[in-house]
Amino acid sequence: MTESAVHPALWPAPRASGAVDATVTVPGSKSVTNRALVLAALAAEPGWLRRPLRSRDTLLMAEALRAMGVGIEEGVGPDGSGEAWRVIPAGLHGPTTIDVGNAGTVMRFLPPVAALADGPIHFDGDLRSYERPLNGVIDALRVLGARIDDDGRGSLPMTVHGGGALDGGPVSIDASSSSQFVSALLLSAPRYNQGVEVRHTGARLPSMPHIRMTVDMLRAVGAQVDEPETGGEPNVWRVSPSALLGRDLTVEPDLSNAQPFLAAALVTGGRVTIPDWPERTTQPGDALREIFSAMGGSCELTERGLTFTGSGRIHGIDVDLGEVGELTPGIAAVAALADGPSTLSGVAHLRLHETDRLAALTKEINELGGDVTETADGLHIRPRPLHGGTFHTYDDHRMATAGSIIGLAVPGVEIENVATTAKTLPDFPQMWTGMLGA
């Protein structure tokens, strides 16, 4: 059966008939899976990646690494305890072409890896990927000794002419449009002859939890990292050259992908449990516990997982989402159903994500009868009675889940191209209807 047959162009978002009461097992984190794949590919010995996310973005990463010579075997773990990938490092080589799709982690994390390859590595992707900034990575790699052909665009398509090694050293970048610029350089830094010192020189750096995740994962495989949060110089990260260890890593559930299901409890006054929610994590999605509680719910973290319970009322919120920008679409959807206005700030960088998320959310919620206005760095949302209509996704997975949240309370909402959720959350439509007991 074709994908279009499974997910028609317009998907009627199910309306909740009452309070949700469900346990939803969320697949592994995309952010952790793709960082782990890069680090395992650069290690000095094979490693295991347990419970990896299988989605468009992670499969693109795996295929790209395979194209450069890395062995990635999919199967079960050594103890037979579920799906695991065996990553076998090898000499990186070209020539080859890598399809990044529209995955920020693939288009930004892999050019620094390709600089270590022997031969040219060409990068291409979806049309939207041409519009997403890569200049922070491209310019930095040139300073560090790489040769890159991008015709001066600072974006895809481009070719990295790998020389088998890279000098590395100090580099200054403006990563205010994406924290992935910093993570991209840090992940490959241990393999550079001098390591790397990355200095951020621009405005506020967004999505800091993702940089913390990168640092924690580097340290877990033996890298030495000096960074601001452990007494280092502000906005400076130093990674020393070293061999990386092959590890046996279990991927956490993707907490950002848990957002729509927690939102369902808030919107319907119900209860949703997400198993295996970690007690400690660098994932931005962990902030949902505090944010959604402030909007009218309550949560309890036990050995079973996180249980979130809605109160039957949704309150507006004034919140700076600069560190957790990817949560903005789902929070905006809930805010459109609240009993008072909301202001979401600190997320100007979302204009450069899979789509211009601020413009898209404004247009789509307003076309359902809402009252959303863009600000310089976010959204102001005044709740209004909403009606049905088509909710366009712009090939953005988080737009699709945002529209589905609204559809819980508003009859007649149809999601255009719900299949785009396969980017990070395979089987979302089935998971959604299963949560509702359909």
Protein backbone atom coordinates (compact mmCIF):
# COMPACT_ATOMS: atom_id res chain seq x y z
CA MET A 1 0.00 0.00 0.00
CA THR A 2 1.36 3.43 -0.91
CA GLU A 3 1.95 6.14 1.65
CA SER A 4 -0.71 8.33 0.03
CA ALA A 5 -3.24 5.55 0.47
CA VAL A 6 -2.40 5.25 4.17
CA HIS A 7 -2.28 9.02 4.77
CA PRO A 8 -4.58 10.84 2.33
CA ALA A 9 -3.78 14.42 1.36
CA LEU A 10 -6.36 15.70 3.88
CA TRP A 11 -6.54 13.79 7.14
CA PRO A 12 -9.63 14.44 9.29
CA ALA A 13 -8.17 15.24 12.71
CA PRO A 14 -10.13 13.14 15.24
CA ARG A 15 -12.20 15.09 17.76
CA ALA A 16 -12.04 13.84 21.34
CA SER A 17 -15.40 12.53 22.61
CA GLY A 18 -14.33 12.92 26.23
CA ALA A 19 -11.37 12.97 28.57
CA VAL A 20 -8.41 11.01 27.24
CA ASP A 21 -7.05 8.20 29.43
CA ALA A 22 -4.13 6.47 27.75
CA THR A 23 -0.57 5.22 27.97
CA VAL A 24 1.47 6.20 24.92
CA THR A 25 4.91 4.71 24.24
CA VAL A 26 6.92 7.32 22.36
CA PRO A 27 9.76 6.20 20.04
CA GLY A 28 13.37 7.21 20.64
CA SER A 29 14.78 10.72 20.43
CA LYS A 30 15.78 11.94 16.99
CA SER A 31 18.30 14.35 18.48
CA VAL A 32 19.99 11.61 20.53
CA THR A 33 19.86 9.03 17.72
CA ASN A 34 21.54 11.25 15.13
CA ARG A 35 24.21 12.52 17.52
CA ALA A 36 24.92 8.96 18.62
CA LEU A 37 25.25 7.80 15.01
CA VAL A 38 27.83 10.50 14.25
CA LEU A 39 29.86 9.79 17.39
CA ALA A 40 29.77 6.02 16.81
CA ALA A 41 30.87 6.50 13.20
CA LEU A 42 33.89 8.52 14.38
CA ALA A 43 34.82 6.12 17.20
CA ALA A 44 37.90 3.92 17.31
CA GLU A 45 35.86 0.76 17.86
CA PRO A 46 32.36 -0.57 17.12
CA GLY A 47 29.42 0.39 19.28
CA TRP A 48 25.74 -0.41 19.86
CA LEU A 49 22.78 1.96 19.62
CA ARG A 50 19.71 0.48 21.32
CA ARG A 51 16.11 1.58 20.72
CA PRO A 52 17.11 4.02 17.96
CA LEU A 53 14.43 6.08 16.30
CA ARG A 54 13.55 4.84 12.83
CA SER A 55 12.25 7.90 11.03
CA ARG A 56 13.03 9.82 7.88
CA ASP A 57 15.66 12.01 9.56
CA THR A 58 17.50 9.16 11.28
CA LEU A 59 17.40 6.86 8.25
CA LEU A 60 18.82 9.70 6.13
CA MET A 61 21.65 10.03 8.66
CA ALA A 62 22.33 6.29 8.65
CA GLU A 63 22.32 6.10 4.85
CA ALA A 64 24.65 9.10 4.60
CA LEU A 65 27.18 7.53 6.95
CA ARG A 66 26.96 4.24 5.04
CA ALA A 67 27.65 6.15 1.81
CA MET A 68 30.90 7.40 3.37
CA GLY A 69 31.94 3.86 4.34
CA VAL A 70 30.56 3.35 7.86
CA GLY A 71 28.98 -0.02 8.64
CA ILE A 72 25.54 0.20 10.26
CA GLU A 73 23.87 -3.15 10.85
CA GLU A 74 20.23 -3.14 11.91
CA GLY A 75 18.96 -5.97 14.10
CA VAL A 76 18.60 -6.83 17.77
CA GLY A 77 20.99 -6.13 20.61
CA PRO A 78 23.60 -8.62 21.81
CA ASP A 79 21.28 -9.76 24.60
CA GLY A 80 18.24 -10.03 22.32
CA SER A 81 16.53 -7.19 24.17
CA GLY A 82 15.01 -5.33 21.25
CA GLU A 83 16.00 -3.36 18.17
CA ALA A 84 19.57 -2.13 18.06
CA TRP A 85 22.01 -0.84 15.46
CA ARG A 86 25.63 -2.01 15.39
CA VAL A 87 27.85 0.83 14.16
CA ILE A 88 31.21 -0.24 12.74
CA PRO A 89 33.61 2.65 12.04
CA ALA A 90 35.66 2.56 8.86
CA GLY A 91 37.82 4.85 6.77
CA LEU A 92 35.58 7.64 5.46
CA HIS A 93 35.70 8.10 1.71
CA GLY A 94 34.11 9.61 -1.37
CA PRO A 95 33.10 10.32 -3.98
CA THR A 96 29.46 10.06 -3.02
CA THR A 97 26.29 12.12 -2.85
CA ILE A 98 24.36 12.55 0.39
CA ASP A 99 20.63 13.28 0.51
CA VAL A 100 19.91 15.37 3.61
CA GLY A 101 16.15 15.61 2.96
CA ASN A 102 15.13 18.56 5.13
CA ALA A 103 16.92 17.31 8.25
CA GLY A 104 18.85 20.04 10.03
CA THR A 105 20.95 17.49 11.91
CA VAL A 106 22.03 15.76 8.69
CA MET A 107 22.77 18.90 6.66
CA ARG A 108 24.75 20.48 9.54
CA PHE A 109 26.36 17.58 11.42
CA LEU A 110 27.77 15.75 8.39
CA PRO A 111 29.84 18.38 6.51
CA PRO A 112 32.37 18.42 9.42
CA VAL A 113 32.48 14.60 9.15
CA ALA A 114 32.89 14.79 5.38
CA ALA A 115 35.95 17.03 5.86
CA LEU A 116 37.65 13.93 7.33
CA ALA A 117 36.79 11.75 4.32
CA ASP A 118 39.14 10.88 1.51
CA GLY A 119 37.44 12.37 -1.56
CA PRO A 120 34.55 14.68 -2.46
CA ILE A 121 31.20 14.43 -0.65
CA HIS A 122 28.30 16.20 -2.38
CA PHE A 123 25.32 17.32 -0.27
CA ASP A 124 21.82 17.86 -1.66
CA GLY A 125 18.28 17.72 -0.31
CA ASP A 126 14.67 18.88 -0.46
CA LEU A 127 13.97 22.30 -1.97
CA ARG A 128 13.33 23.75 1.51
CA SER A 129 16.82 22.64 2.56
CA TYR A 130 18.25 25.16 0.05
CA GLU A 131 16.66 27.96 2.10
CA ARG A 132 18.01 26.88 5.48
CA PRO A 133 21.24 28.57 6.62
CA LEU A 134 24.48 26.60 6.58
CA ASN A 135 26.90 29.52 6.49
CA GLY A 136 27.88 29.02 10.13
CA VAL A 137 29.18 25.53 9.38
CA ILE A 138 30.59 26.28 5.92
CA ASP A 139 32.52 29.39 6.97
CA ALA A 140 33.85 27.68 10.11
CA LEU A 141 35.06 24.61 8.23
CA ARG A 142 36.94 26.82 5.78
CA VAL A 143 38.70 28.56 8.67
CA LEU A 144 39.58 25.13 10.09
CA GLY A 145 41.15 24.04 6.79
CA ALA A 146 38.38 22.45 4.69
CA ARG A 147 37.70 23.09 1.01
CA ILE A 148 34.02 23.55 0.19
CA ASP A 149 32.25 24.49 -3.06
CA ASP A 150 28.88 26.18 -2.46
CA ASP A 151 29.00 28.90 -5.15
CA GLY A 152 28.92 31.49 -2.38
CA ARG A 153 25.39 30.64 -1.28
CA GLY A 154 26.10 29.59 2.28
CA SER A 155 23.55 26.84 1.76
CA LEU A 156 22.87 23.64 -0.16
CA PRO A 157 23.70 22.16 -2.59
CA MET A 158 27.44 21.99 -1.92
CA THR A 159 30.49 19.74 -2.07
CA VAL A 160 33.00 19.11 0.71
CA HIS A 161 36.38 18.04 -0.68
CA GLY A 162 37.63 15.79 2.09
CA GLY A 163 41.37 15.44 2.49
CA GLY A 164 41.40 12.58 4.97
CA ALA A 165 42.16 14.86 7.92
CA LEU A 166 41.59 18.41 9.13
CA ASP A 167 43.80 20.71 11.19
CA GLY A 168 41.07 22.22 13.35
CA GLY A 169 41.86 24.93 15.90
CA PRO A 170 40.02 28.09 16.98
CA VAL A 171 37.03 29.46 15.08
CA SER A 172 34.43 32.17 15.70
CA ILE A 173 30.87 31.79 14.42
CA ASP A 174 27.47 33.43 14.74
CA ALA A 175 25.16 30.59 15.77
CA SER A 176 22.20 32.80 16.69
CA SER A 177 20.14 31.27 13.86
CA SER A 178 20.80 27.66 14.96
CA SER A 179 22.55 26.00 17.88
CA GLN A 180 23.22 23.13 15.46
CA PHE A 181 26.16 25.14 14.08
CA VAL A 182 27.93 24.72 17.44
CA SER A 183 26.95 21.06 17.87
CA ALA A 184 28.06 20.25 14.33
CA LEU A 185 31.62 21.45 14.97
CA LEU A 186 31.86 19.90 18.44
CA LEU A 187 30.79 16.41 17.34
CA SER A 188 33.68 15.96 14.89
CA ALA A 189 36.19 18.03 16.86
CA PRO A 190 37.94 15.11 18.66
CA ARG A 191 39.04 13.76 15.28
CA TYR A 192 40.64 17.03 14.14
CA ASN A 193 44.40 17.32 14.62
CA GLN A 194 44.14 20.26 17.02
CA GLY A 195 40.59 19.67 18.20
CA VAL A 196 38.35 22.74 17.98
CA GLU A 197 37.66 25.90 19.97
CA VAL A 198 34.24 27.28 18.99
CA ARG A 199 33.45 30.86 19.99
CA HIS A 200 29.89 32.13 19.49
CA THR A 201 29.98 35.85 18.64
CA GLY A 202 26.38 36.66 17.72
CA ALA A 203 23.17 37.49 19.54
CA ARG A 204 21.42 35.13 21.96
CA LEU A 205 22.19 31.49 21.28
CA PRO A 206 18.94 29.50 20.95
CA SER A 207 18.20 25.91 22.01
CA MET A 208 20.96 25.61 24.60
CA PRO A 209 19.65 22.20 25.82
CA HIS A 210 20.71 20.72 22.49
CA ILE A 211 24.28 21.97 22.98
CA ARG A 212 24.25 20.50 26.51
CA MET A 213 23.11 17.22 24.96
CA THR A 214 26.03 17.32 22.51
CA VAL A 215 28.53 18.02 25.31
CA ASP A 216 27.15 15.25 27.54
CA MET A 217 27.24 12.72 24.70
CA LEU A 218 30.81 13.69 23.75
CA ARG A 219 31.96 13.18 27.33
CA ALA A 220 30.18 9.82 27.46
CA VAL A 221 32.41 8.53 24.64
CA GLY A 222 35.62 9.84 26.18
CA ALA A 223 36.01 13.33 24.74
CA GLN A 224 37.41 16.18 26.84
CA VAL A 225 35.15 19.24 26.60
CA ASP A 226 35.55 22.60 28.33
CA GLU A 227 32.32 24.59 28.21
CA PRO A 228 30.63 27.58 29.86
CA GLU A 229 28.40 25.61 32.22
CA THR A 230 31.34 23.93 33.95
CA GLY A 231 33.33 27.06 34.59
CA GLY A 232 34.60 27.75 31.09
CA GLU A 233 34.59 31.04 29.22
CA PRO A 234 31.10 32.26 28.26
CA ASN A 235 30.03 31.26 24.73
CA VAL A 236 33.23 29.23 24.17
CA TRP A 237 33.52 25.45 23.82
CA ARG A 238 36.86 23.63 23.56
CA VAL A 239 37.19 19.99 22.51
CA SER A 240 40.60 18.34 22.67
CA PRO A 241 41.79 15.84 20.04
CA SER A 242 41.29 12.25 21.20
CA ALA A 243 40.10 8.81 20.20
CA LEU A 244 36.39 8.17 20.82
CA LEU A 245 35.15 5.01 22.52
CA GLY A 246 32.55 2.67 21.09
CA ARG A 247 29.67 2.57 23.55
CA ASP A 248 26.47 0.65 24.23
CA LEU A 249 23.87 3.44 24.32
CA THR A 250 20.12 3.19 24.91
CA VAL A 251 18.19 6.06 23.31
CA GLU A 252 15.69 7.93 25.50
CA PRO A 253 12.10 8.46 24.33
CA ASP A 254 11.74 11.65 22.29
CA LEU A 255 10.20 14.02 24.82
CA SER A 256 9.39 16.69 22.23
CA ASN A 257 7.41 14.09 20.31
CA ALA A 258 5.52 13.34 23.53
CA GLN A 259 4.17 16.89 23.39
CA PRO A 260 0.97 16.32 21.39
CA PHE A 261 -0.03 13.43 23.65
CA LEU A 262 0.53 15.46 26.84
CA ALA A 263 -1.37 18.30 25.18
CA ALA A 264 -4.28 15.92 24.62
CA ALA A 265 -4.55 15.40 28.38
CA LEU A 266 -4.52 19.17 28.89
CA VAL A 267 -7.07 19.90 26.15
CA THR A 268 -9.52 17.14 27.14
CA GLY A 269 -9.06 17.27 30.93
CA GLY A 270 -7.76 13.70 30.76
CA ARG A 271 -4.69 11.73 31.67
CA VAL A 272 -1.77 10.45 29.59
CA THR A 273 1.23 8.42 30.75
CA ILE A 274 4.51 8.39 28.79
CA PRO A 275 6.59 5.36 29.89
CA ASP A 276 10.36 5.61 30.49
CA TRP A 277 10.44 9.40 30.92
CA PRO A 278 13.99 9.99 32.23
CA GLU A 279 14.62 11.51 35.65
CA ARG A 280 17.52 13.51 34.21
CA THR A 281 17.83 14.57 30.61
CA THR A 282 19.14 17.33 28.36
CA GLN A 283 16.16 17.03 26.01
CA PRO A 284 14.23 20.30 25.55
CA GLY A 285 10.95 18.38 25.80
CA ASP A 286 11.46 17.95 29.54
CA ALA A 287 10.38 21.59 29.91
CA LEU A 288 6.83 20.50 29.03
CA ARG A 289 6.36 19.36 32.62
CA GLU A 290 6.63 22.94 33.86
CA ILE A 291 5.04 24.71 30.87
CA PHE A 292 1.93 22.53 30.58
CA SER A 293 1.49 22.49 34.37
CA ALA A 294 1.43 26.30 34.27
CA MET A 295 -1.24 26.08 31.56
CA GLY A 296 -3.59 24.08 33.77
CA GLY A 297 -2.34 20.53 34.30
CA SER A 298 -0.30 18.56 36.78
CA CYS A 299 2.28 15.83 36.41
CA GLU A 300 3.84 13.01 38.39
CA LEU A 301 7.13 11.31 37.54
CA THR A 302 7.40 7.75 38.84
CA GLU A 303 9.29 4.59 37.94
CA ARG A 304 6.53 3.88 35.43
CA GLY A 305 7.06 7.16 33.60
CA LEU A 306 5.46 10.60 33.45
CA THR A 307 1.72 10.88 34.02
CA PHE A 308 0.21 14.20 33.02
CA THR A 309 -3.34 15.12 34.05
CA GLY A 310 -5.43 17.97 32.73
CA SER A 311 -7.70 19.99 35.02
CA GLY A 312 -10.41 20.70 32.47
CA ARG A 313 -9.24 24.30 32.04
CA ILE A 314 -6.46 25.73 29.90
CA HIS A 315 -4.76 28.95 30.99
CA GLY A 316 -2.84 31.37 28.83
CA ILE A 317 0.88 31.75 29.43
CA ASP A 318 3.62 34.33 29.00
CA VAL A 319 6.77 32.31 28.38
CA ASP A 320 10.24 32.68 26.87
CA LEU A 321 10.81 29.61 24.68
CA GLY A 322 14.28 30.57 23.47
CA GLU A 323 15.87 27.41 24.87
CA VAL A 324 13.06 25.10 23.75
CA GLY A 325 11.88 26.61 20.49
CA GLU A 326 10.84 23.31 18.91
CA LEU A 327 7.98 23.13 21.45
CA THR A 328 6.44 26.37 20.13
CA PRO A 329 3.94 24.89 17.60
CA GLY A 330 2.34 22.58 20.17
CA ILE A 331 2.23 25.29 22.84
CA ALA A 332 0.68 27.71 20.35
CA ALA A 333 -2.00 25.15 19.50
CA VAL A 334 -2.90 24.70 23.18
CA ALA A 335 -2.80 28.48 23.73
CA ALA A 336 -5.34 28.96 20.93
CA LEU A 337 -7.79 26.93 23.07
CA ALA A 338 -7.00 28.66 26.39
CA ASP A 339 -9.16 30.91 28.57
CA GLY A 340 -6.82 33.89 28.26
CA PRO A 341 -4.13 35.38 26.03
CA SER A 342 -0.60 34.02 25.67
CA THR A 343 2.71 35.52 24.61
CA LEU A 344 5.42 33.18 23.31
CA SER A 345 8.80 34.91 22.97
CA GLY A 346 12.47 34.21 22.28
CA VAL A 347 11.85 32.22 19.09
CA ALA A 348 12.71 34.48 16.16
CA HIS A 349 14.98 31.67 14.92
CA LEU A 350 11.91 29.55 14.13
CA ARG A 351 11.55 31.53 10.91
CA LEU A 352 14.47 29.42 9.62
CA HIS A 353 13.23 25.96 10.64
CA GLU A 354 11.51 23.36 8.44
CA THR A 355 9.25 26.24 7.45
CA ASP A 356 8.80 29.75 8.83
CA ARG A 357 6.96 28.40 11.84
CA LEU A 358 5.88 31.78 13.17
CA ALA A 359 4.25 32.81 9.90
CA ALA A 360 2.76 29.34 9.39
CA LEU A 361 1.21 29.16 12.86
CA THR A 362 -0.20 32.67 12.52
CA LYS A 363 -1.80 31.95 9.15
CA GLU A 364 -3.21 28.51 9.96
CA ILE A 365 -4.67 29.31 13.38
CA ASN A 366 -6.16 32.57 12.08
CA GLU A 367 -7.78 30.79 9.15
CA LEU A 368 -9.61 28.62 11.70
CA GLY A 369 -10.97 31.79 13.33
CA GLY A 370 -8.09 32.50 15.73
CA ASP A 371 -6.39 35.76 16.60
CA VAL A 372 -2.62 35.34 16.41
CA THR A 373 -0.14 38.10 15.65
CA GLU A 374 3.59 37.81 15.05
CA THR A 375 5.97 39.78 17.21
CA ALA A 376 9.64 40.45 16.57
CA ASP A 377 10.59 37.22 18.36
CA GLY A 378 7.43 35.18 18.76
CA LEU A 379 3.64 35.12 18.84
CA HIS A 380 0.80 36.79 20.72
CA ILE A 381 -2.29 34.58 20.86
CA ARG A 382 -5.76 35.78 21.86
CA PRO A 383 -8.19 32.84 22.11
CA ARG A 384 -11.27 33.03 19.91
CA PRO A 385 -13.95 30.45 19.05
CA LEU A 386 -12.42 28.28 16.33
CA HIS A 387 -14.08 26.47 13.43
CA GLY A 388 -13.13 23.68 11.08
CA GLY A 389 -11.02 24.01 7.98
CA THR A 390 -7.81 22.85 6.35
CA PHE A 391 -4.66 23.13 8.46
CA HIS A 392 -1.66 23.29 6.14
CA THR A 393 1.63 21.79 7.30
CA TYR A 394 4.25 23.13 4.85
CA ASP A 395 6.03 19.75 5.04
CA ASP A 396 6.69 20.47 8.74
CA HIS A 397 6.05 17.63 11.17
CA ARG A 398 5.38 19.93 14.12
CA MET A 399 2.76 21.87 12.18
CA ALA A 400 0.93 18.58 11.58
CA THR A 401 0.88 17.68 15.26
CA ALA A 402 -0.14 21.23 16.21
CA GLY A 403 -3.16 21.03 13.93
CA SER A 404 -4.07 17.65 15.41
CA ILE A 405 -4.09 19.16 18.92
CA ILE A 406 -6.56 21.84 17.81
CA GLY A 407 -8.66 19.17 16.11
CA LEU A 408 -9.25 17.48 19.47
CA ALA A 409 -11.53 20.36 20.48
CA VAL A 410 -12.63 21.80 17.13
CA PRO A 411 -14.77 19.73 14.74
CA GLY A 412 -13.95 19.64 11.05
CA VAL A 413 -10.19 20.27 11.16
CA GLU A 414 -8.38 18.52 8.32
CA ILE A 415 -4.60 18.16 8.32
CA GLU A 416 -2.91 18.55 4.95
CA ASN A 417 -0.13 15.97 4.46
CA VAL A 418 -0.12 14.38 7.91
CA ALA A 419 2.46 11.95 6.49
CA THR A 420 5.11 14.62 7.06
CA THR A 421 5.14 13.47 10.70
CA ALA A 422 7.26 10.51 9.51
CA LYS A 423 10.22 12.92 9.70
CA THR A 424 10.55 12.20 13.43
CA LEU A 425 7.40 10.37 14.59
CA PRO A 426 6.51 7.36 12.44
CA ASP A 427 2.94 6.08 12.74
CA PHE A 428 1.67 9.30 14.33
CA PRO A 429 -1.87 8.97 12.88
CA GLN A 430 -2.22 5.45 14.28
CA MET A 431 -0.76 6.49 17.64
CA TRP A 432 -3.16 9.46 17.80
CA THR A 433 -6.29 7.49 17.04
CA GLY A 434 -5.10 4.72 19.37
CA MET A 435 -4.76 7.22 22.20
CA LEU A 436 -8.35 8.28 21.59
CA GLY A 437 -9.53 4.67 21.65
CA ALA A 438 -10.55 4.71 18.01
